[in-house]
Amino acid sequence: EVQLLESGGGLEQPGGSLRLSCAASGFTFSSNAMTWVRQAPGKGLEWVSTISSRGDRTYYADSVKGRFTISRDNSKNTLYLQMNRLRAEDTAIYYCAEFVGTGYFQHWGQGALVTVSS
Amino acid sequence: QSVLTQPPSVSGAPGQRVTISCTGSSSNIGAGYDVHWYQHLPGTAPKLLIYGNTNRPSGVPDRFSGSKSGTSASLAITGLQAEDEADYYCQSYDNRLSGSVFGGGTKLTVL
C-alpha cells in the first residue's frame, strides 16, 4: 500500500522559514517524480513544485519561485520542501503527491498545515 | 482566478446524472495536454478519479467518466450517491506557465 506522510508543518512568522518532509513507502520512490500541492483556507488546489525522479530537474509555480526549494533523498525515500521568506498567503495545507504518467498525481498524503502569522 | 474554469457548484438528487465542466485555453487543454480529475473531501487526501482524460484507476466505480474536446473537458457522474458529495477538481499542464494547473473546484451537493 502506498503511503505518503507529511511532517514539519506549524506556525511561523512572516519572513520565517519552515521545512516540510514527506516520507514515502509502498512504491519505488526513486522511480517517480514527486510534487507538492497546497490548499489555502477556503480556496482550491494549487500546484507548488515538482521534482524529477533523480532530483536533477525542478519546477516551481511563480508564486513560490525564488523562495521555496524542493529536494529529495532517494536513499531515505523522503521528499522535502524548504520554504523561506514565508508570507501570510503561504498559509495552507501542503500535500505531497506522486507525479506520474501524462502529468497526474496518483497518490497523495494527508497534508501538513502551515500557518504564517505574526 | 484559476487557469482552468469550473462551475463553483452543481447538485443532483440520488440516482441522477450530473456533469462538471472544465474550460481551458490554447496553452493547456487546447494544446493537447491531458486532463485529470480528483475528488476531495475536506480534511482528507485528494483522490485521483480520472486520468488521461478518460481512464479510471482501479477501484473507481464506472459511474464516473471523463471526456475531452477542444479546449474543454467534462466529468460525468451517473447514479448519484450520497457519498459522492465532495469537491471535484480538474487538472492539466499549461505550457505558458510551464507547470501543472488546476480548476477552481466544483462542490457537488447530493440533494
Coordinates of N, CA and C in Angstrom, one line a residue:
Chain A
E1 N 0.8 -1.2 0.0 CA 0.0 0.0 0.0 C 0.9 1.3 0.0
V2 N 0.6 2.2 -0.9 CA 1.3 3.4 -1.0 C 1.0 4.3 0.2
Q3 N 2.0 4.8 0.9 CA 1.8 5.8 1.9 C 2.7 7.0 1.8
L4 N 2.1 8.1 1.9 CA 2.9 9.4 1.9 C 2.5 10.1 3.2
L5 N 3.5 10.5 4.0 CA 3.3 11.1 5.3 C 4.1 12.4 5.4
E6 N 3.3 13.5 5.4 CA 3.9 14.8 5.5 C 4.2 15.1 7.0
S7 N 5.2 15.9 7.2 CA 5.5 16.4 8.6 C 6.3 17.7 8.4
G8 N 6.4 18.5 9.6 CA 7.1 19.7 9.6 C 6.3 21.0 9.5
G9 N 5.0 20.8 9.4 CA 4.1 22.0 9.4 C 4.1 22.7 10.7
G10 N 3.5 23.8 10.8 CA 3.3 24.6 12.0 C 3.1 26.0 11.8
L11 N 3.3 26.8 12.9 CA 3.1 28.2 12.9 C 4.4 28.9 12.7
E12 N 4.5 29.8 11.8 CA 5.7 30.6 11.6 C 5.4 32.0 11.3
Q13 N 6.3 32.9 11.6 CA 6.1 34.3 11.4 C 6.4 34.7 10.0
P14 N 5.8 35.8 9.5 CA 6.1 36.3 8.1 C 7.6 36.5 8.0
G15 N 8.2 36.1 6.9 CA 9.7 36.2 6.8 C 10.5 35.0 7.3
G16 N 9.8 34.1 8.0 CA 10.5 33.0 8.5 C 10.6 31.8 7.6
S17 N 11.1 30.7 8.1 CA 11.4 29.5 7.3 C 10.8 28.3 7.9
L18 N 10.4 27.3 7.1 CA 9.9 26.0 7.5 C 10.4 25.0 6.5
R19 N 10.6 23.8 7.0 CA 10.9 22.7 6.0 C 9.9 21.6 6.2
L20 N 9.2 21.2 5.1 CA 8.3 20.1 5.1 C 9.0 18.9 4.7
S21 N 8.6 17.7 5.2 CA 9.1 16.4 4.8 C 8.0 15.6 4.4
C22 N 8.2 14.6 3.5 CA 7.2 13.7 3.1 C 7.9 12.3 3.0
A23 N 7.5 11.4 3.9 CA 8.1 10.1 3.9 C 7.2 9.2 3.1
A24 N 7.9 8.5 2.1 CA 7.1 7.6 1.2 C 7.4 6.2 1.5
S25 N 6.4 5.3 1.2 CA 6.6 3.9 1.3 C 5.5 3.2 0.5
G26 N 5.8 1.9 0.1 CA 4.9 1.1 -0.6 C 5.0 1.2 -2.1
F27 N 6.0 2.0 -2.6 CA 6.3 2.0 -4.0 C 7.8 2.4 -4.2
T28 N 8.3 2.2 -5.4 CA 9.7 2.5 -5.7 C 9.9 4.0 -5.8
F29 N 10.2 4.7 -4.7 CA 10.2 6.1 -4.6 C 11.2 6.7 -5.7
S30 N 12.3 6.1 -5.9 CA 13.3 6.7 -6.8 C 12.9 6.6 -8.2
S31 N 11.8 6.0 -8.5 CA 11.4 5.8 -9.9 C 10.5 6.9 -10.4
N32 N 9.9 7.6 -9.4 CA 8.8 8.6 -9.8 C 9.2 10.0 -9.4
A33 N 8.7 10.9 -10.3 CA 8.7 12.4 -9.9 C 7.8 12.6 -8.8
M34 N 8.0 13.6 -8.0 CA 7.2 13.9 -6.9 C 6.8 15.4 -6.9
T35 N 5.7 15.7 -6.2 CA 5.2 17.1 -6.3 C 4.7 17.6 -5.0
W36 N 4.6 18.9 -4.8 CA 3.9 19.5 -3.7 C 2.7 20.3 -4.2
V37 N 1.5 20.1 -3.6 CA 0.3 20.9 -4.0 C -0.2 21.4 -2.7
R38 N -0.8 22.7 -2.7 CA -1.3 23.2 -1.5 C -2.7 23.7 -1.6
Q39 N -3.4 23.9 -0.5 CA -4.8 24.4 -0.5 C -4.9 25.4 0.6
A40 N -5.0 26.7 0.2 CA -5.2 27.7 1.2 C -6.6 27.7 1.8
P41 N -6.9 28.2 3.0 CA -8.2 28.1 3.6 C -9.3 28.7 2.6
G42 N -10.3 27.9 2.4 CA -11.4 28.3 1.6 C -11.1 28.4 0.1
K43 N -9.9 28.0 -0.3 CA -9.5 28.1 -1.7 C -9.4 26.7 -2.3
G44 N -9.1 26.6 -3.6 CA -8.9 25.4 -4.3 C -7.4 24.9 -4.3
L45 N -7.2 23.8 -5.0 CA -5.9 23.2 -5.0 C -4.9 24.1 -5.9
E46 N -3.7 24.2 -5.5 CA -2.7 25.0 -6.2 C -1.4 24.1 -6.3
W47 N -0.9 23.9 -7.5 CA 0.4 23.2 -7.7 C 1.5 24.2 -7.2
V48 N 2.4 23.6 -6.5 CA 3.5 24.4 -5.9 C 4.9 24.1 -6.6
S49 N 5.2 22.8 -6.7 CA 6.5 22.4 -7.2 C 6.6 20.9 -7.5
T50 N 7.5 20.6 -8.5 CA 7.7 19.2 -8.9 C 9.2 19.0 -9.0
I51 N 9.6 17.7 -8.7 CA 11.0 17.4 -8.8 C 11.1 16.0 -9.6
S52 N 12.0 15.9 -10.5 CA 12.2 14.6 -11.2 C 12.6 13.5 -10.3
S53 N 12.6 12.3 -10.9 CA 12.9 11.1 -10.1 C 14.3 11.1 -9.5
R54 N 15.2 11.7 -10.2 CA 16.6 11.7 -9.8 C 17.0 13.0 -9.1
G55 N 16.0 13.9 -9.1 CA 16.3 15.2 -8.4 C 17.0 16.2 -9.2
D56 N 17.3 15.9 -10.5 CA 18.1 16.8 -11.3 C 17.3 17.9 -12.0
R57 N 16.0 17.8 -12.0 CA 15.1 18.8 -12.6 C 14.1 19.3 -11.6
T58 N 13.9 20.5 -11.4 CA 12.9 21.1 -10.5 C 12.1 22.1 -11.2
Y59 N 10.8 22.3 -10.8 CA 9.9 23.2 -11.4 C 9.1 23.9 -10.3
Y60 N 8.7 25.1 -10.5 CA 8.1 25.9 -9.4 C 7.0 26.8 -10.0
A61 N 5.9 26.9 -9.2 CA 4.9 27.9 -9.5 C 5.5 29.3 -9.3
D62 N 5.0 30.3 -10.1 CA 5.6 31.6 -10.0 C 5.4 32.2 -8.6
S63 N 4.4 31.8 -7.9 CA 4.1 32.3 -6.5 C 5.1 31.9 -5.5
V64 N 5.9 30.9 -5.8 CA 6.9 30.5 -4.8 C 8.3 30.5 -5.3
K65 N 8.5 30.8 -6.6 CA 9.8 30.7 -7.2 C 10.7 31.7 -6.5
G66 N 11.9 31.2 -6.2 CA 12.9 32.0 -5.5 C 12.8 32.0 -4.0
R67 N 11.7 31.5 -3.5 CA 11.5 31.4 -2.0 C 11.5 29.9 -1.5
F68 N 10.9 29.0 -2.3 CA 10.8 27.6 -2.0 C 11.8 26.8 -2.8
T69 N 12.3 25.7 -2.1 CA 13.2 24.8 -2.8 C 12.7 23.4 -2.5
I70 N 12.5 22.6 -3.6 CA 12.1 21.2 -3.5 C 13.3 20.4 -3.6
S71 N 13.4 19.3 -2.9 CA 14.5 18.4 -3.0 C 14.1 17.0 -2.5
R72 N 14.9 16.0 -2.7 CA 14.6 14.6 -2.3 C 15.8 13.9 -2.0
D73 N 15.6 12.9 -1.1 CA 16.7 12.0 -0.7 C 16.2 10.6 -1.0
N74 N 16.6 10.0 -2.2 CA 16.1 8.7 -2.6 C 16.6 7.6 -1.7
S75 N 17.7 7.8 -1.0 CA 18.2 6.8 0.0 C 17.3 6.7 1.2
K76 N 16.6 7.8 1.5 CA 15.7 7.8 2.6 C 14.2 7.8 2.2
N77 N 13.9 7.7 0.9 CA 12.6 7.7 0.5 C 11.8 8.9 1.0
T78 N 12.4 10.1 0.9 CA 11.8 11.3 1.5 C 11.9 12.5 0.6
L79 N 10.8 13.2 0.5 CA 10.7 14.4 -0.3 C 10.7 15.6 0.7
Y80 N 11.3 16.7 0.3 CA 11.3 17.9 1.1 C 10.8 19.1 0.4
L81 N 10.4 20.1 1.2 CA 10.1 21.5 0.7 C 10.6 22.5 1.7
Q82 N 11.7 23.2 1.3 CA 12.2 24.2 2.1 C 11.5 25.5 1.7
M83 N 10.9 26.1 2.7 CA 10.1 27.3 2.5 C 10.7 28.5 3.2
N84 N 11.3 29.4 2.5 CA 11.9 30.6 3.1 C 11.1 31.9 2.8
R85 N 11.4 32.9 3.5 CA 10.7 34.2 3.3 C 9.2 34.0 3.2
L86 N 8.6 33.3 4.2 CA 7.2 33.0 4.2 C 6.3 34.2 4.3
R87 N 5.2 34.1 3.6 CA 4.2 35.2 3.6 C 2.9 34.7 4.1
A88 N 2.0 35.6 4.5 CA 0.7 35.2 5.0 C 0.0 34.3 4.0
E89 N 0.1 34.7 2.7 CA -0.6 33.9 1.6 C 0.0 32.5 1.4
D90 N 1.1 32.2 2.1 CA 1.5 30.8 2.0 C 0.8 29.9 3.0
T91 N 0.0 30.5 3.8 CA -0.8 29.7 4.8 C -1.7 28.7 4.0
A92 N -1.5 27.4 4.3 CA -2.3 26.4 3.5 C -2.0 25.0 4.1
I93 N -2.7 24.0 3.6 CA -2.4 22.6 3.8 C -1.5 22.2 2.6
Y94 N -0.4 21.7 2.9 CA 0.6 21.2 1.9 C 0.5 19.7 1.7
Y95 N 0.2 19.3 0.5 CA 0.2 17.8 0.2 C 1.4 17.4 -0.6
C96 N 1.9 16.3 -0.3 CA 2.9 15.7 -1.3 C 2.2 14.7 -2.1
A97 N 2.6 14.5 -3.3 CA 1.9 13.5 -4.2 C 2.9 13.0 -5.2
E98 N 2.6 11.8 -5.6 CA 3.4 11.0 -6.7 C 2.9 11.6 -8.0
F99 N 3.9 12.0 -8.8 CA 3.6 12.6 -10.1 C 4.0 11.6 -11.2
V100 N 3.0 11.1 -12.0 CA 3.2 10.0 -12.9 C 2.6 10.3 -14.2
G101 N 2.9 9.3 -15.1 CA 2.2 9.3 -16.4 C 2.2 10.5 -17.2
T102 N 1.1 10.9 -17.7 CA 1.0 12.1 -18.5 C 0.7 13.4 -17.7
G103 N 1.3 13.3 -16.4 CA 1.3 14.5 -15.6 C 0.2 14.6 -14.6
Y104 N -0.1 13.5 -14.0 CA -1.2 13.5 -12.9 C -0.6 13.0 -11.6
F105 N -1.4 13.2 -10.5 CA -1.0 13.0 -9.2 C -1.7 11.7 -8.7
Q106 N -1.0 10.6 -8.6 CA -1.6 9.3 -8.4 C -2.0 9.1 -7.0
H107 N -1.0 9.3 -6.1 CA -1.3 9.1 -4.6 C -0.9 10.4 -3.9
W108 N -1.7 10.6 -2.8 CA -1.5 11.9 -2.1 C -1.3 11.5 -0.6
G109 N -0.6 12.4 0.1 CA -0.5 12.3 1.5 C -1.7 13.0 2.2
Q110 N -1.8 13.0 3.5 CA -2.9 13.6 4.2 C -2.8 15.1 4.4
G111 N -1.5 15.6 4.2 CA -1.3 17.0 4.2 C -0.7 17.5 5.5
A112 N 0.0 18.6 5.5 CA 0.6 19.3 6.6 C 0.2 20.7 6.6
L113 N -0.3 21.2 7.7 CA -0.8 22.6 7.8 C 0.3 23.5 8.1
V114 N 0.5 24.5 7.3 CA 1.4 25.6 7.5 C 0.6 26.9 7.7
T115 N 0.9 27.6 8.8 CA 0.3 28.8 9.1 C 1.3 29.9 9.3
V116 N 1.2 31.0 8.5 CA 2.1 32.1 8.6 C 1.4 33.3 9.1
S117 N 1.8 33.7 10.3 CA 1.1 34.7 11.0 C 1.9 35.3 12.1
S118 N 1.8 36.6 12.4 CA 2.5 37.2 13.5 C 1.7 37.2 14.7
Chain B
Q1 N -8.1 33.8 -9.6 CA -8.6 33.3 -10.9 C -7.8 32.1 -11.4
S2 N -8.5 31.0 -11.5 CA -7.9 29.8 -11.9 C -7.7 29.7 -13.4
V3 N -6.6 29.1 -13.8 CA -6.4 28.9 -15.3 C -7.5 28.1 -15.9
L4 N -7.9 27.1 -15.2 CA -9.0 26.2 -15.7 C -10.3 26.6 -15.0
T5 N -11.4 26.8 -15.8 CA -12.6 27.3 -15.2 C -13.6 26.2 -15.0
Q6 N -14.1 26.1 -13.7 CA -15.1 25.1 -13.4 C -16.3 25.8 -12.7
P7 N -17.5 25.3 -12.8 CA -18.6 25.9 -12.1 C -18.4 25.7 -10.6
P8 N -18.7 26.7 -9.8 CA -18.5 26.6 -8.3 C -19.2 25.5 -7.7
S9 N -20.4 25.2 -8.2 CA -21.3 24.2 -7.6 C -22.2 23.5 -8.6
V10 N -22.5 22.3 -8.3 CA -23.5 21.5 -9.0 C -24.3 20.7 -8.0
S11 N -25.5 20.3 -8.4 CA -26.2 19.5 -7.4 C -27.1 18.5 -8.2
G12 N -27.5 17.4 -7.5 CA -28.4 16.5 -8.1 C -29.0 15.6 -7.1
A13 N -30.1 15.0 -7.4 CA -30.8 14.0 -6.5 C -30.1 12.6 -6.6
P14 N -30.2 11.8 -5.6 CA -29.7 10.5 -5.7 C -30.2 9.7 -6.9
G15 N -29.3 9.1 -7.6 CA -29.7 8.3 -8.8 C -29.6 9.1 -10.1
Q16 N -29.5 10.5 -10.0 CA -29.4 11.3 -11.2 C -28.0 11.4 -11.7
R17 N -27.9 12.0 -12.9 CA -26.6 12.2 -13.5 C -26.3 13.7 -13.5
V18 N -25.0 14.0 -13.2 CA -24.5 15.4 -13.2 C -23.2 15.4 -14.0
T19 N -23.0 16.6 -14.6 CA -21.7 16.8 -15.3 C -21.0 18.0 -14.7
I20 N -19.7 18.0 -14.7 CA -18.9 19.1 -14.3 C -18.0 19.5 -15.4
S21 N -18.0 20.7 -15.8 CA -17.2 21.2 -17.0 C -15.9 21.8 -16.5
C22 N -14.9 21.8 -17.4 CA -13.6 22.3 -17.1 C -13.1 23.0 -18.4
T23 N -13.1 24.3 -18.4 CA -12.7 25.0 -19.6 C -11.3 25.6 -19.5
G24 N -10.5 25.4 -20.5 CA -9.2 25.9 -20.5 C -8.9 26.8 -21.7
S25 N -7.7 26.7 -22.3 CA -7.3 27.6 -23.4 C -6.3 26.9 -24.3
S26 N -5.8 27.6 -25.2 CA -4.8 27.0 -26.2 C -3.5 26.7 -25.6
S27 N -3.2 27.1 -24.4 CA -1.9 26.8 -23.8 C -2.0 25.6 -22.8
N28 N -3.2 25.1 -22.6 CA -3.3 23.9 -21.8 C -4.2 22.8 -22.4
I29 N -5.4 22.8 -22.1 CA -6.3 21.7 -22.7 C -6.3 21.8 -24.2
G30 N -6.4 22.9 -24.8 CA -6.4 23.1 -26.2 C -5.1 22.8 -26.9
A31 N -4.0 22.8 -26.2 CA -2.7 22.4 -26.7 C -2.5 20.9 -26.8
G32 N -3.5 20.1 -26.3 CA -3.5 18.7 -26.4 C -3.0 18.0 -25.1
Y33 N -2.8 18.8 -24.0 CA -2.4 18.1 -22.8 C -3.6 17.4 -22.1
D34 N -3.3 16.3 -21.5 CA -4.4 15.5 -20.9 C -5.0 16.3 -19.7
V35 N -6.2 15.9 -19.4 CA -7.0 16.4 -18.3 C -7.2 15.3 -17.3
H36 N -7.0 15.6 -16.0 CA -7.2 14.6 -14.9 C -8.2 15.2 -13.9
W37 N -8.9 14.3 -13.2 CA -9.9 14.7 -12.2 C -9.6 14.1 -10.9
Y38 N -9.9 14.9 -9.8 CA -9.7 14.5 -8.4 C -11.0 14.7 -7.6
Q39 N -11.2 13.9 -6.7 CA -12.3 14.0 -5.7 C -11.7 14.4 -4.4
H40 N -12.2 15.4 -3.7 CA -11.6 15.9 -2.5 C -12.6 16.1 -1.4
L41 N -12.5 15.4 -0.3 CA -13.3 15.7 0.9 C -12.4 16.5 1.8
P42 N -12.9 17.6 2.3 CA -12.1 18.5 3.2 C -11.5 17.6 4.4
G43 N -10.2 17.9 4.6 CA -9.6 17.2 5.7 C -9.0 15.8 5.4
T44 N -9.2 15.4 4.1 CA -8.7 14.1 3.7 C -7.7 14.3 2.5
A45 N -7.0 13.3 2.1 CA -6.2 13.3 0.9 C -7.0 13.3 -0.4
P46 N -6.7 14.2 -1.3 CA -7.4 14.2 -2.6 C -7.3 12.8 -3.2
K47 N -8.2 12.4 -4.0 CA -8.2 11.1 -4.7 C -8.3 11.2 -6.2
L48 N -7.4 10.5 -6.9 CA -7.4 10.5 -8.3 C -8.6 9.8 -8.8
L49 N -9.4 10.4 -9.7 CA -10.7 9.9 -10.1 C -10.6 9.5 -11.6
I50 N -10.0 10.3 -12.4 CA -9.9 10.1 -13.9 C -8.5 10.6 -14.3
Y51 N -7.8 9.8 -15.0 CA -6.5 10.3 -15.6 C -6.5 10.1 -17.1
G52 N -5.7 10.9 -17.7 CA -5.6 10.8 -19.2 C -6.9 11.0 -19.9
N53 N -7.7 12.0 -19.4 CA -9.0 12.4 -20.0 C -10.1 11.4 -19.7
T54 N -9.9 10.1 -19.9 CA -11.0 9.1 -19.8 C -10.8 7.9 -19.0
N55 N -9.6 7.7 -18.4 CA -9.2 6.5 -17.7 C -9.5 6.5 -16.2
R56 N -10.1 5.4 -15.7 CA -10.3 5.3 -14.3 C -9.3 4.4 -13.6
P57 N -8.7 4.9 -12.5 CA -7.8 4.0 -11.8 C -8.6 2.8 -11.2
S58 N -8.0 1.7 -10.9 CA -8.7 0.6 -10.3 C -9.3 1.0 -9.0
G59 N -10.6 0.6 -8.8 CA -11.3 0.9 -7.6 C -12.3 2.0 -7.8
V60 N -12.1 2.8 -8.8 CA -13.1 3.9 -9.1 C -14.3 3.3 -9.8
P61 N -15.4 3.5 -9.3 CA -16.6 3.0 -10.0 C -16.8 3.5 -11.4
D62 N -17.4 2.7 -12.3 CA -17.7 3.1 -13.6 C -18.8 4.2 -13.7
R63 N -19.4 4.6 -12.6 CA -20.3 5.7 -12.6 C -19.6 7.0 -12.9
F64 N -18.3 7.0 -12.8 CA -17.5 8.2 -13.1 C -16.9 8.0 -14.5
S65 N -17.0 9.1 -15.3 CA -16.4 9.0 -16.6 C -16.0 10.4 -17.0
G66 N -14.9 10.5 -17.9 CA -14.4 11.7 -18.3 C -14.3 11.8 -19.8
S67 N -14.4 13.1 -20.3 CA -14.3 13.3 -21.7 C -13.6 14.6 -22.0
K68 N -13.1 14.8 -23.2 CA -12.3 16.0 -23.5 C -12.6 16.3 -25.0
S69 N -12.8 17.6 -25.3 CA -13.0 18.1 -26.6 C -12.5 19.5 -26.7
G70 N -11.6 19.7 -27.7 CA -11.1 21.1 -27.9 C -10.4 21.7 -26.7
T71 N -10.9 22.8 -26.2 CA -10.3 23.4 -25.0 C -11.1 23.1 -23.7
S72 N -11.9 22.1 -23.7 CA -12.7 21.8 -22.6 C -12.7 20.3 -22.3
A73 N -13.1 20.0 -21.0 CA -13.2 18.6 -20.6 C -14.4 18.5 -19.7
S74 N -14.9 17.3 -19.4 CA -16.1 17.1 -18.6 C -15.9 15.9 -17.7
L75 N -16.5 15.9 -16.5 CA -16.6 14.8 -15.7 C -18.1 14.5 -15.5
A76 N -18.5 13.3 -15.8 CA -19.9 12.9 -15.6 C -20.0 11.9 -14.5
I77 N -21.0 12.0 -13.7 CA -21.3 11.1 -12.6 C -22.7 10.6 -12.7
T78 N -22.9 9.3 -12.9 CA -24.2 8.8 -13.0 C -24.6 8.1 -11.8
G79 N -25.9 7.8 -11.6 CA -26.4 7.1 -10.4 C -25.9 7.7 -9.1
L80 N -26.1 9.1 -9.0 CA -25.5 9.8 -7.8 C -25.8 9.1 -6.5
Q81 N -24.8 9.1 -5.7 CA -25.0 8.6 -4.3 C -24.5 9.6 -3.3
A82 N -25.0 9.5 -2.1 CA -24.7 10.4 -1.0 C -23.2 10.6 -0.8
E83 N -22.5 9.5 -0.9 CA -21.0 9.6 -0.7 C -20.3 10.3 -1.8
D84 N -21.0 10.6 -2.9 CA -20.3 11.4 -3.9 C -20.2 12.9 -3.6
E85 N -20.9 13.3 -2.5 CA -20.8 14.7 -2.1 C -19.4 15.1 -1.7
A86 N -18.8 16.0 -2.5 CA -17.4 16.3 -2.3 C -17.0 17.5 -3.2
D87 N -15.8 17.9 -3.2 CA -15.2 18.9 -4.2 C -14.5 18.1 -5.3
Y88 N -14.7 18.6 -6.5 CA -14.1 18.0 -7.6 C -13.2 19.0 -8.4
Y89 N -12.0 18.5 -8.8 CA -11.0 19.4 -9.4 C -10.5 18.8 -10.7
C90 N -10.4 19.6 -11.8 CA -9.8 19.2 -13.0 C -8.3 19.7 -12.9
Q91 N -7.4 19.1 -13.7 CA -6.0 19.4 -13.7 C -5.4 19.1 -15.0
S92 N -4.5 20.0 -15.5 CA -3.8 19.7 -16.7 C -2.4 20.4 -16.6
Y93 N -1.8 20.5 -17.8 CA -0.5 21.2 -17.8 C -0.6 22.4 -18.7
D94 N 0.0 23.5 -18.4 CA 0.0 24.7 -19.1 C 1.4 25.1 -19.6
N95 N 1.6 25.2 -20.9 CA 2.9 25.4 -21.5 C 3.3 26.9 -21.4
R96 N 2.4 27.8 -21.1 CA 2.8 29.2 -20.9 C 3.3 29.4 -19.5
L97 N 2.7 28.7 -18.6 CA 3.1 28.8 -17.2 C 4.2 27.8 -16.8
S98 N 4.4 26.8 -17.7 CA 5.4 25.7 -17.5 C 5.1 25.0 -16.2
G99 N 3.9 24.6 -16.0 CA 3.6 23.9 -14.8 C 2.2 23.3 -14.8
S100 N 1.9 22.5 -13.8 CA 0.5 22.0 -13.7 C -0.4 23.1 -13.3
V101 N -1.7 22.9 -13.7 CA -2.7 23.9 -13.3 C -4.0 23.2 -12.9
F102 N -4.7 23.7 -12.0 CA -6.0 23.2 -11.5 C -7.1 24.1 -11.9
G103 N -8.3 23.5 -11.9 CA -9.5 24.3 -11.9 C -9.8 24.8 -10.5
G104 N -10.7 25.7 -10.4 CA -11.1 26.3 -9.1 C -11.8 25.4 -8.2
G105 N -12.3 24.2 -8.7 CA -13.0 23.3 -7.9 C -14.5 23.4 -8.0
T106 N -15.2 22.3 -8.0 CA -16.7 22.3 -8.0 C -17.2 21.5 -6.8
K107 N -18.1 22.1 -6.1 CA -18.7 21.5 -4.9 C -20.0 20.7 -5.4
L108 N -20.0 19.4 -5.3 CA -21.1 18.6 -5.6 C -22.0 18.4 -4.4
T109 N -23.3 18.8 -4.5 CA -24.2 18.5 -3.4 C -25.2 17.5 -3.9
V110 N -25.4 16.4 -3.1 CA -26.4 15.4 -3.4 C -27.6 15.8 -2.6
L111 N -28.7 16.1 -3.2 CA -29.9 16.7 -2.6 C -30.6 15.6 -1.8

